[in-house]
């Protein structure tokens, strides 16, 4: 195959191309063959770094978890109030989903469970612990914090998917408006949780 990839870390390049492919086509559009084609390597080259399709997808999912955690960290740093910080974290999740078309849907994709994908599980734990710590700051009980985290992830993901699926675009909403709506909805959920 002409124009093969020779510029540094092929493993990292394959993960980058996978993320770009998912952003363009969604999770269902992911294939190792298409990643290899876009990376300009032979169809077998990815398998020298990733023994199976799920290994490459797990590496991409671990990157998603890491990037999401960084995005949340940046959003939270701007707020002193715990409720504002948590709402901003939910908005950051929605913003990342709009940009990368990746979130919990990729992190928990079919076939990525089990001990072979330890790095993914560690990155996922770090990211969810970050959210849980924020939820604990506004919750009276650990169980309440877990329920709040579930509600906020679901809400933040839902706002992003409504935009990606064209529901919000038909209404003329911009990505910034969707992120703002997600953040405001998260704050309403948080306030309702605190007052319950």
Short mmCIF file of N, CA, C and O in Angstrom, two decimals, residues 159 161-175 177-178 181:
data_model
loop_
_atom_site.label_atom_id
_atom_site.label_comp_id
_atom_site.label_asym_id
_atom_site.label_seq_id
_atom_site.Cartn_x
_atom_site.Cartn_y
_atom_site.Cartn_z
N UNK A 159 -28.58 15.23 25.98
CA UNK A 159 -28.50 16.51 25.27
C UNK A 159 -27.58 16.41 24.07
O UNK A 159 -27.89 16.90 22.98
N UNK A 161 -26.74 13.68 22.36
CA UNK A 161 -27.30 12.81 21.33
C UNK A 161 -28.45 13.48 20.60
O UNK A 161 -28.62 13.28 19.39
N UNK A 162 -29.25 14.30 21.28
CA UNK A 162 -30.31 15.03 20.59
C UNK A 162 -29.72 15.95 19.52
O UNK A 162 -30.31 16.13 18.46
N UNK A 163 -28.57 16.53 19.81
CA UNK A 163 -27.94 17.38 18.80
C UNK A 163 -27.34 16.52 17.68
O UNK A 163 -27.54 16.79 16.51
N UNK A 164 -26.61 15.47 18.05
CA UNK A 164 -25.98 14.62 17.05
C UNK A 164 -27.00 13.93 16.15
O UNK A 164 -26.76 13.73 14.96
N UNK A 165 -28.15 13.57 16.71
CA UNK A 165 -29.19 12.90 15.93
C UNK A 165 -30.06 13.88 15.14
O UNK A 165 -30.98 13.46 14.45
N UNK A 166 -29.78 15.18 15.26
CA UNK A 166 -30.48 16.16 14.45
C UNK A 166 -31.71 16.77 15.08
O UNK A 166 -32.35 17.64 14.48
N UNK A 167 -32.10 16.34 16.28
CA UNK A 167 -33.29 16.89 16.92
C UNK A 167 -33.10 18.38 17.20
O UNK A 167 -33.93 19.21 16.83
N UNK A 168 -32.00 18.73 17.84
CA UNK A 168 -31.76 20.13 18.18
C UNK A 168 -31.34 20.95 16.97
O UNK A 168 -31.64 22.15 16.91
N UNK A 169 -30.68 20.35 16.01
CA UNK A 169 -30.27 21.11 14.83
C UNK A 169 -31.48 21.55 14.03
O UNK A 169 -31.48 22.63 13.43
N UNK A 170 -32.55 20.75 14.04
CA UNK A 170 -33.78 21.15 13.35
C UNK A 170 -34.41 22.38 14.00
O UNK A 170 -35.16 23.11 13.36
N UNK A 171 -34.11 22.59 15.26
CA UNK A 171 -34.60 23.78 15.97
C UNK A 171 -33.63 24.95 15.84
O UNK A 171 -33.87 26.02 16.41
N UNK A 172 -32.53 24.73 15.17
CA UNK A 172 -31.56 25.79 14.94
C UNK A 172 -30.60 26.04 16.09
O UNK A 172 -29.92 27.06 16.12
N UNK A 173 -30.53 25.11 17.04
CA UNK A 173 -29.62 25.29 18.17
C UNK A 173 -28.18 25.11 17.72
O UNK A 173 -27.86 24.21 16.96
N UNK A 174 -27.32 25.94 18.24
CA UNK A 174 -25.88 25.80 18.01
C UNK A 174 -25.31 24.86 19.08
O UNK A 174 -25.95 24.64 20.12
N UNK A 175 -24.12 24.32 18.86
CA UNK A 175 -23.50 23.51 19.92
C UNK A 175 -23.38 24.27 21.25
O UNK A 175 -23.61 23.69 22.31
N UNK A 177 -25.36 26.56 22.41
CA UNK A 177 -26.66 26.60 23.05
C UNK A 177 -27.00 25.26 23.71
O UNK A 177 -27.56 25.23 24.81
N UNK A 178 -26.66 24.17 23.04
CA UNK A 178 -26.93 22.84 23.59
C UNK A 178 -26.12 22.63 24.87
O UNK A 178 -26.65 22.13 25.87
N UNK A 181 -27.77 24.64 27.56
CA UNK A 181 -29.00 23.98 28.01
C UNK A 181 -28.68 22.78 28.89
O UNK A 181 -29.35 22.54 29.90
#
